Amino acid sequence: MNRWRDLYCGELRLDDVGRTVTVAGWVARRRDHGGLIFVDLRDHTGIVQLVVNPERSPAAAQAAHAIRSEFVLRAVGAVVARAPEAVNPNLATGAVEIQVDELEIVARSEPLPFQLDDDNVEEPLRLRYRYLDLRRDRMQRNLRMSHTIVAAIRRSMEEQGFIDIWTPTMTLGTPEGARDFLVPVRLQPGTFFALAQSPQLFKQTLMIGGLDRYYQIATCWRDEDLRADRQFEFRQLDLELAFPTREDVMDVLERVVAASFEAVGRTPPERPLPRLSYAEAMARYGSDKPDTRFGLEIQDATDVTRDSEFGVFKNAERVRFLVAPRVFSRAELQRLEEFAKEWGAKGLAYLVVEESGEARSPIAKFLSADELAAFAAPPGSTVLFAADTQAMVERVLGALRSELGRQLGLIDESQDDLLWVIDFPLFLRDEDTGQWTFVHHPFTSPLDGHEDLIESDPGTALSQHYDLIWNGWELGSGSIRIHREDVQERVFRAMGMTDEEARAKFGWFLEALQLGAPPHGGFALGIERFVALFAGEANIREIIPFPKTASGSDPLTGAPAPTTQERLSELGITLANPELEAGR
Ligand code: ASP
């Protein structure tokens, strides 16, 4: 190839025996066998064994004595077949080795902060020395898989007639339900750009601009607490199309999903993917992103508990339950109750049905034969109840179901369940303010025929919003949008926005809706979550080359960092807390 190497370390095979080759890479291991020195040289394709023999090349042997793990070497030598007993069947290059004639130490390495073959390195240390971590198989595999998938996504989008268009990342606030990251503007002190939470309004504007089919692998910024599946900045396949039906948009995504499965050599799920209504998802799984790889479905008992002698049941808006296939001990039940309380439950009533069929429960004496029959728990199981408002019952049992699915090993990990959740409500009540607020974002269209509910009964209005779910992870969301200005204004009003506020925030967009806006709709698929699921990683940080820690900092660069007084003055900013000014 060039002066550094003729081919990659992992490429050598028996066919190459007899060639003189130049290879370059990192020292994975060095073994000194009194005289002979063996070096495992590594690059992104694999490992090849170098043999340095002082009799063959005294200079190379001299150099080899100095080398340590992760030194960068260039070696020239003859490819030879290994003796039969020395063949390593676990290595692609294991039938050969290079007898070194010339060895160059290209770069040295200080002693390493951790060994690259140590799988138990703490994450902060991995991130502090991310470049070392990136040399390891796991990160190499994940980043390369990420590339393969993104490339397949782009191909599929282009095949489907979408064009890649860039939209601004410094913009006005975009209401996606998180806080904006703000960027102060030196040329107009006191003003701020928001970093785009998504290209939402720009992509809608592109449709109004007649671009027809847009896509972009867009970076988005959201200021929210970080979790296993959340980072401040992330990428999404962002797309929008003009004159679509909901089915059209879902079909575009299903093709993208299929192309991605194929790109990584896996059989795509059958299309069309199953659809589940939001109401059904909440009733059966207590979640709008249900993991359907296991049963343990929630059941409703409200009809029979309405006349219960047990006051908690009688007075509750809803009584629902799960039948766990196990007899829990008192201590286990106590832990489950604590768990339910963390999710907002007041308590956790239970009914244990012993293997003998005998029921054990502090509330058994209050329950009628009808009630007991409705719970229909087989011997060897425990019925767990939630009695509360519908929203609370769904939340608590949904969380409990996921927890028990994991704890009891009910999840079939070999299965992949992708599905759509559709028919979301248009609005939900904000628990803090009591105000109606959007479920997806305020540009989502009501379901056909539900427009008039916007004013008359906002809580029952359904929307044309759909989510794509994979094994209980929300891969992304989309919707058919409102394309009529009057409907958009009514939705803003229903959310408690005055016309003046709406105009101040979205006046430019409302104006665009009045100048020939076609029906349009789209979707956004979270790339890191998507890749993490393919890679079998539980945390998207494993898919991101340089992620932030859970506390929102980057151990590699030390960002974020305080700035100088001078920069702050230029931006017209005074820090309220002088302690912060010094960056303490
Ligand atoms: N803007 C939405 C999001 O980022 C996706 C969409 O509605 O297209 O979740």
XYZ file of C-alpha atoms and ligand atoms in Angstrom:
593
model
C 0.000 0.000 0.000
C 2.660 2.501 1.069
C 5.859 2.682 3.097
C 3.984 1.785 6.294
C 2.248 -1.361 5.188
C 1.386 -3.639 2.268
C -1.689 -5.125 3.852
C -3.589 -5.286 7.139
C -2.498 -7.450 10.053
C -5.611 -9.613 9.973
C -5.330 -10.399 6.278
C -2.439 -12.875 6.150
C -3.248 -16.467 5.210
C -1.390 -19.616 4.181
C -1.569 -18.404 0.582
C 0.774 -15.594 1.530
C 3.577 -17.908 2.612
C 6.757 -16.957 0.816
C 5.879 -13.267 0.472
C 7.887 -10.502 2.052
C 5.448 -8.071 3.603
C 5.369 -4.849 5.558
C 2.782 -4.566 8.332
C 2.041 -1.870 10.883
C -0.044 -1.717 14.027
C -0.138 -1.805 17.814
C 1.554 -4.279 20.133
C -1.198 -6.357 21.700
C 1.245 -8.679 23.487
C 4.932 -9.385 23.626
C 6.391 -12.671 24.825
C 10.069 -13.170 25.361
C 11.047 -16.827 24.914
C 14.708 -16.504 25.784
C 16.104 -15.598 22.419
C 12.973 -15.538 20.301
C 10.563 -12.684 20.873
C 6.943 -13.075 19.809
C 4.825 -10.004 19.211
C 1.081 -9.970 18.526
C 0.616 -7.015 16.220
C -2.905 -5.642 16.002
C -4.884 -3.343 13.767
C -8.618 -3.003 13.137
C -8.684 -6.205 11.061
C -7.082 -8.529 13.576
C -3.792 -9.810 14.918
C -0.706 -11.282 13.283
C 2.214 -12.913 15.060
C 5.679 -11.464 14.505
C 8.674 -13.614 15.372
C 11.871 -11.738 16.072
C 14.914 -13.955 15.921
C 18.273 -12.402 16.937
C 20.044 -14.731 14.549
C 17.970 -13.511 11.642
C 18.067 -9.824 12.538
C 20.131 -8.655 15.528
C 18.914 -5.077 15.019
C 15.260 -6.107 15.116
C 15.919 -8.169 18.258
C 17.573 -5.187 19.865
C 14.535 -3.020 19.081
C 12.119 -5.748 20.213
C 13.572 -5.776 23.734
C 12.366 -2.205 24.249
C 8.820 -2.634 23.087
C 5.812 -2.646 25.422
C 2.075 -3.012 25.007
C 0.501 -0.494 22.634
C 3.750 0.638 21.054
C 3.172 1.318 17.351
C 5.441 -0.804 15.137
C 6.252 -1.251 11.520
C 7.712 -4.623 10.595
C 9.098 -6.086 7.403
C 9.533 -9.824 7.105
C 8.827 -13.130 5.427
C 5.482 -14.868 5.796
C 6.062 -18.463 6.911
C 3.764 -21.321 7.832
C 3.686 -22.076 11.551
C 4.779 -25.499 12.779
C 1.636 -27.692 13.088
C 1.740 -27.619 16.903
C 1.971 -23.819 16.856
C -1.091 -23.239 14.658
C -3.707 -21.127 16.490
C -7.182 -22.094 15.230
C -8.753 -19.178 17.135
C -6.941 -16.607 15.033
C -7.761 -15.925 11.373
C -4.034 -15.547 10.727
C -3.218 -18.444 13.065
C -1.638 -20.672 10.388
C 1.144 -18.212 9.619
C 3.605 -15.822 11.218
C 6.072 -13.194 10.047
C 9.783 -13.797 10.499
C 10.943 -10.258 11.045
C 13.857 -8.738 9.122
C 13.287 -5.127 10.020
C 11.498 -3.657 13.019
C 10.758 0.024 13.473
C 9.326 1.530 16.642
C 7.067 4.158 15.129
C 5.596 5.428 18.408
C 6.041 4.573 22.056
C 3.451 4.271 24.767
C 3.719 5.113 28.432
C 2.539 2.391 30.815
C -1.181 1.983 30.212
C -3.877 3.207 32.638
C -5.657 -0.103 32.023
C -4.999 -3.263 30.089
C -6.905 -3.539 26.859
C -7.896 -7.141 27.525
C -9.384 -6.267 30.918
C -13.182 -6.330 30.582
C -13.864 -4.864 34.014
C -12.509 -1.361 33.603
C -14.691 1.309 35.234
C -16.513 3.474 32.738
C -15.022 6.836 33.837
C -11.555 5.435 33.169
C -12.631 4.044 29.811
C -14.024 7.436 28.830
C -11.022 9.359 30.171
C -8.811 7.288 27.834
C -11.439 6.690 25.185
C -8.845 6.349 22.399
C -7.428 3.281 24.166
C -10.911 1.955 24.754
C -11.707 2.474 21.069
C -8.877 0.134 20.116
C -10.736 -2.734 21.761
C -12.890 -5.202 19.858
C -16.144 -4.147 21.433
C -15.913 -0.494 20.435
C -14.446 -1.316 17.038
C -17.340 -3.674 16.394
C -19.979 -1.215 17.622
C -18.715 1.781 15.664
C -18.309 -0.256 12.505
C -21.778 -1.721 12.929
C -23.108 1.778 13.450
C -21.556 2.792 10.149
C -22.975 -0.263 8.350
C -26.451 0.531 9.606
C -26.291 4.249 8.838
C -25.044 3.433 5.337
C -27.954 0.993 4.848
C -30.396 3.604 6.107
C -29.064 6.172 3.651
C -29.253 3.706 0.774
C -32.808 2.771 1.633
C -33.879 6.407 1.956
C -32.359 7.266 -1.381
C -33.942 4.245 -3.041
C -37.245 5.460 -1.685
C -36.794 8.853 -3.309
C -35.767 10.925 -0.291
C -33.174 13.673 -0.608
C -30.704 14.638 2.107
C -31.205 18.247 3.173
C -29.391 20.077 5.952
C -31.314 22.233 8.417
C -30.008 24.720 10.998
C -29.006 23.485 14.408
C -28.912 26.993 15.882
C -32.511 28.069 15.866
C -35.522 29.056 17.947
C -36.735 26.701 20.670
C -38.296 23.536 19.256
C -40.954 22.061 21.503
C -40.074 18.367 21.818
C -40.698 18.191 25.523
C -37.160 18.782 26.799
C -35.225 21.904 27.786
C -33.278 23.687 25.081
C -29.529 24.153 25.175
C -28.991 27.877 24.727
C -26.267 29.586 22.726
C -25.624 33.242 23.594
C -25.115 35.515 20.599
C -22.239 38.026 20.734
C -23.598 40.152 17.900
C -26.932 40.573 19.667
C -26.175 40.439 23.383
C -29.074 39.219 25.485
C -30.380 36.965 22.738
C -29.940 33.223 22.430
C -30.203 30.543 19.849
C -31.557 27.207 20.976
C -29.765 24.114 19.726
C -32.376 22.200 17.747
C -34.131 19.492 19.764
C -35.045 18.195 16.319
C -35.453 19.663 12.830
C -39.242 19.441 13.319
C -40.425 22.805 12.029
C -37.758 23.041 9.351
C -38.719 19.714 7.865
C -42.357 20.731 7.846
C -41.310 23.967 6.183
C -39.405 21.972 3.559
C -42.683 20.248 2.693
C -44.382 23.625 2.414
C -41.409 24.517 0.199
C -42.298 21.701 -2.195
C -39.298 19.413 -1.482
C -41.623 16.379 -1.252
C -39.356 13.789 0.442
C -36.683 14.958 2.899
C -34.339 13.037 5.137
C -31.285 13.743 7.199
C -29.163 11.995 9.794
C -29.659 14.927 12.127
C -27.863 15.675 15.375
C -30.328 16.799 18.026
C -29.736 18.390 21.412
C -31.922 18.006 24.456
C -31.157 19.213 27.951
C -32.558 16.404 30.055
C -31.304 13.964 32.656
C -29.073 11.364 31.089
C -29.990 7.694 31.167
C -28.950 4.454 29.546
C -30.861 5.399 26.413
C -30.394 9.178 26.554
C -27.574 11.596 25.837
C -27.554 15.398 25.507
C -26.758 15.017 21.834
C -27.803 12.151 19.652
C -28.532 11.395 16.027
C -31.792 10.574 14.432
C -32.917 9.542 11.000
C -35.223 12.481 10.480
C -37.659 12.347 7.607
C -40.752 14.007 6.221
C -42.913 13.424 3.172
C -45.679 15.323 1.455
C -49.174 13.924 0.782
C -48.694 10.744 2.845
C -51.063 8.544 4.755
C -49.969 7.220 8.113
C -49.446 3.819 6.494
C -47.109 5.378 3.904
C -44.810 6.756 6.583
C -44.814 3.488 8.489
C -43.996 1.620 5.289
C -40.967 3.862 4.662
C -39.677 3.008 8.140
C -40.353 -0.691 7.782
C -38.221 -0.709 4.647
C -35.442 1.091 6.501
C -35.648 -1.437 9.325
C -35.564 -4.362 6.882
C -32.559 -2.871 5.031
C -30.729 -2.464 8.333
C -31.358 -6.060 9.399
C -30.110 -7.262 6.036
C -27.026 -5.034 6.204
C -25.894 -6.745 9.407
C -26.708 -10.189 8.043
C -29.889 -10.795 10.007
C -33.326 -11.883 8.838
C -35.647 -8.866 8.838
C -38.876 -9.057 10.808
C -41.978 -9.882 8.839
C -43.732 -6.877 7.319
C -46.052 -5.189 7.941
C -45.104 -4.998 11.607
C -47.896 -5.504 14.135
C -49.870 -2.426 15.204
C -51.154 -1.926 18.715
C -53.331 0.965 19.822
C -52.078 3.142 22.649
C -55.174 2.268 24.697
C -54.532 -1.439 24.284
C -50.823 -1.095 25.005
C -51.560 0.779 28.221
C -54.303 -1.634 29.278
C -52.361 -4.840 28.584
C -48.802 -3.759 29.294
C -49.093 -0.510 31.250
C -46.656 1.057 28.821
C -46.683 2.855 25.500
C -43.480 1.006 24.638
C -44.341 -2.510 25.661
C -41.861 -5.347 25.658
C -44.045 -8.018 24.105
C -41.407 -10.748 24.315
C -43.146 -12.027 27.440
C -46.755 -12.324 28.616
C -47.534 -11.337 32.188
C -50.279 -9.115 30.848
C -52.238 -6.767 33.043
C -55.863 -7.724 33.668
C -58.799 -5.605 34.763
C -61.016 -6.463 37.712
C -62.896 -3.177 38.091
C -66.218 -4.692 37.100
C -66.197 -7.152 39.997
C -64.377 -4.970 42.540
C -66.913 -2.155 42.277
C -69.037 -3.936 44.906
C -66.105 -5.227 46.894
C -66.163 -5.346 50.648
C -62.560 -4.296 50.551
C -62.767 -0.493 50.664
C -59.545 0.136 48.756
C -60.945 -1.842 45.809
C -64.465 -0.481 46.070
C -63.361 3.154 46.017
C -60.715 2.944 43.319
C -61.332 4.213 39.793
C -59.545 1.117 38.526
C -58.444 -2.185 39.976
C -56.057 -4.136 37.817
C -53.705 -6.983 38.509
C -50.855 -9.170 37.319
C -50.604 -12.893 37.949
C -46.935 -13.672 38.519
C -46.053 -17.339 38.003
C -44.460 -17.707 41.396
C -45.230 -17.943 45.098
C -43.525 -14.915 46.612
C -42.248 -14.897 50.162
C -43.251 -12.169 52.579
C -39.862 -10.470 52.173
C -40.157 -10.552 48.399
C -43.639 -9.088 48.593
C -42.334 -6.328 50.808
C -39.655 -5.471 48.250
C -42.234 -5.462 45.464
C -44.417 -3.133 47.515
C -41.497 -0.755 47.998
C -40.941 -0.853 44.246
C -44.617 -0.110 43.556
C -44.491 2.805 45.987
C -41.497 4.267 44.198
C -43.726 4.393 41.135
C -46.477 6.191 43.034
C -48.651 3.379 44.407
C -50.073 3.744 47.903
C -49.542 0.050 48.548
C -49.518 -3.313 46.850
C -52.305 -5.730 47.712
C -51.585 -9.368 46.929
C -53.037 -12.805 46.912
C -50.638 -15.716 47.052
C -51.995 -19.027 45.744
C -49.844 -21.772 47.225
C -48.946 -24.908 45.284
C -51.679 -26.624 47.328
C -54.229 -24.183 45.913
C -54.687 -22.470 49.264
C -54.923 -18.666 49.047
C -52.871 -16.560 51.451
C -53.601 -12.858 51.670
C -54.412 -10.258 54.315
C -57.353 -9.188 52.157
C -58.690 -12.692 51.367
C -61.402 -12.415 54.006
C -62.903 -9.383 52.225
C -62.993 -10.935 48.786
C -66.148 -12.514 47.409
C -66.235 -15.754 45.457
C -66.849 -13.690 42.297
C -63.772 -11.629 42.932
C -61.607 -14.668 43.595
C -62.929 -16.279 40.439
C -62.113 -13.153 38.419
C -58.474 -13.255 39.506
C -58.266 -16.879 38.310
C -54.777 -17.466 39.639
C -53.454 -21.013 39.261
C -51.650 -22.783 42.111
C -48.086 -21.537 42.465
C -48.783 -17.937 41.589
C -49.194 -14.506 43.137
C -51.783 -11.918 42.152
C -50.493 -8.351 42.532
C -53.060 -5.570 42.562
C -53.042 -1.867 41.881
C -56.125 0.127 42.871
C -56.007 3.789 41.976
C -56.698 6.171 39.113
C -56.369 4.577 35.704
C -53.154 6.481 34.964
C -51.546 5.409 38.253
C -52.645 1.797 37.893
C -51.152 1.653 34.410
C -47.922 3.263 35.510
C -47.404 1.046 38.558
C -48.363 -2.252 36.946
C -46.409 -1.384 33.793
C -43.266 -0.835 35.860
C -43.937 -3.931 37.944
C -44.483 -6.034 34.837
C -41.121 -4.970 33.362
C -39.368 -5.558 36.662
C -40.874 -9.023 37.104
C -40.173 -9.870 33.475
C -36.501 -9.275 34.200
C -36.394 -10.698 37.728
C -38.224 -13.908 36.884
C -36.361 -14.405 33.615
C -39.574 -14.352 31.577
C -38.042 -12.510 28.622
C -37.088 -14.617 25.625
C -33.840 -12.876 24.729
C -33.568 -14.727 21.434
C -36.745 -13.077 20.191
C -37.014 -9.691 18.472
C -40.332 -7.891 18.730
C -40.844 -4.804 16.622
C -44.234 -3.161 16.574
C -46.057 0.109 16.080
C -48.067 1.820 18.766
C -50.726 3.992 17.115
C -53.757 6.113 18.018
C -52.085 8.011 20.821
C -54.136 10.647 22.616
C -53.570 14.140 21.275
C -53.281 15.664 24.749
C -52.466 14.521 28.253
C -52.916 16.520 31.424
C -49.711 17.907 32.830
C -49.596 16.508 36.366
C -48.001 19.678 37.775
C -49.992 22.432 36.065
C -53.252 20.591 35.352
C -52.998 22.053 31.827
C -53.532 19.995 28.655
C -50.230 19.390 26.995
C -49.143 17.612 23.833
C -48.214 13.943 23.881
C -45.917 14.023 20.856
C -45.448 17.662 19.875
C -47.980 20.415 19.151
C -47.813 19.906 15.365
C -49.394 16.451 15.444
C -52.690 16.151 13.625
C -55.798 14.834 15.354
C -57.196 11.607 13.957
C -59.691 12.285 11.160
C -62.996 13.236 12.750
C -61.410 14.092 16.114
C -60.822 17.798 15.335
C -63.906 18.961 17.185
C -62.855 17.170 20.353
C -59.972 19.651 20.594
C -62.351 22.030 22.342
C -65.223 19.824 23.492
C -63.295 16.936 25.073
C -59.534 17.266 24.634
C -58.817 14.218 26.786
C -60.534 11.864 24.358
C -59.119 13.305 21.121
C -56.817 10.805 19.431
C -53.943 11.783 17.179
C -52.147 10.530 14.099
C -49.005 9.901 16.132
C -47.200 6.570 15.911
C -44.187 5.138 17.728
C -41.903 2.332 16.619
C -40.970 -0.068 19.427
C -38.291 -2.752 19.546
C -38.127 -5.071 22.569
C -39.553 -2.377 24.818
C -37.335 0.438 23.538
C -38.909 3.359 21.753
C -36.943 3.618 18.517
C -38.704 6.752 17.408
C -41.859 8.732 16.898
C -43.665 10.411 14.107
C -47.010 11.741 13.049
C -49.139 13.138 10.309
C -48.950 16.888 10.935
C -51.481 19.618 11.126
C -51.340 21.431 7.785
C -54.186 23.866 8.391
C -53.444 27.056 10.229
C -56.857 27.167 11.934
C -56.433 23.671 13.372
C -52.900 24.534 14.522
C -54.203 27.620 16.336
C -56.940 25.585 18.012
C -54.389 23.091 19.290
C -52.224 25.899 20.684
C -55.295 27.366 22.390
C -56.264 24.008 23.875
C -52.799 23.887 25.412
C -53.519 27.176 27.151
C -51.526 29.363 24.767
C -53.033 32.759 24.002
C -53.157 33.768 20.336
C -50.525 36.404 21.130
C -48.198 33.824 22.640
C -48.728 31.488 19.713
C -47.960 34.274 17.286
C -44.882 35.382 19.209
C -43.482 31.842 19.289
C -44.677 30.330 16.033
C -45.986 33.292 14.021
C -43.615 32.603 11.136
C -44.804 29.032 10.937
C -48.505 29.868 11.221
C -47.948 32.259 8.331
C -46.328 29.503 6.274
C -49.347 27.277 6.967
C -51.509 29.964 5.344
C -49.531 30.041 2.120
C -50.243 26.656 0.569
C -49.180 23.912 3.001
C -49.599 20.371 1.654
C -50.639 17.530 3.962
C -47.427 16.069 5.313
C -46.050 13.692 7.901
C -42.833 12.106 9.026
C -40.807 10.337 11.612
C -37.559 10.328 13.544
C -35.661 7.159 14.420
C -33.008 7.317 17.138
C -29.831 6.007 15.541
C -27.946 5.156 18.722
C -30.844 3.209 20.230
C -31.348 1.378 16.964
C -27.671 0.410 16.716
C -27.480 -0.498 20.418
C -30.260 -3.031 19.907
C -28.455 -4.568 16.957
C -25.219 -4.636 18.924
C -26.877 -6.130 22.009
C -25.719 -3.200 24.136
C -27.866 -2.054 27.054
C -26.423 1.473 27.045
C -26.152 3.821 24.072
C -22.821 5.109 25.416
C -21.339 1.916 23.960
C -22.397 3.055 20.499
C -21.145 6.631 20.815
C -17.441 7.274 20.284
C -17.233 10.169 22.732
C -20.279 10.140 25.025
C -21.027 12.216 28.105
C -21.154 10.542 31.517
C -24.391 10.285 33.465
C -23.587 13.622 35.109
C -23.250 15.246 31.699
C -19.516 15.728 31.301
C -16.844 14.416 28.999
C -13.964 12.875 30.978
C -11.721 12.939 27.908
C -11.693 16.674 27.240
C -12.963 17.881 30.598
C -15.917 19.651 28.972
C -18.014 21.484 29.987
C -15.759 24.162 31.430
C -16.118 27.716 32.762
C -15.266 30.555 30.456
C -13.389 33.816 30.961
C -14.795 37.057 32.304
C -13.894 38.626 28.987
C -16.000 36.171 26.984
C -18.900 36.623 29.382
C -18.791 40.435 29.082
C -18.677 40.204 25.309
C -21.839 38.127 25.472
C -23.454 40.507 27.942
C -23.693 37.785 30.572
C -23.208 38.182 34.314
C -23.248 35.052 36.405
C -25.654 35.223 39.320
C -23.352 33.194 41.506
C -19.829 34.664 41.666
C -18.517 31.305 42.810
C -19.408 29.985 39.367
C -17.542 32.794 37.696
C -14.230 31.388 38.819
C -15.349 28.017 37.630
C -15.393 26.605 41.130
N -39.584 15.645 15.776
C -39.979 14.382 16.304
C -38.923 13.881 17.262
O -37.786 14.299 17.213
C -40.150 13.335 15.256
C -41.192 13.625 14.262
O -42.333 13.942 14.652
O -40.883 13.506 13.086
O -39.198 13.012 18.067
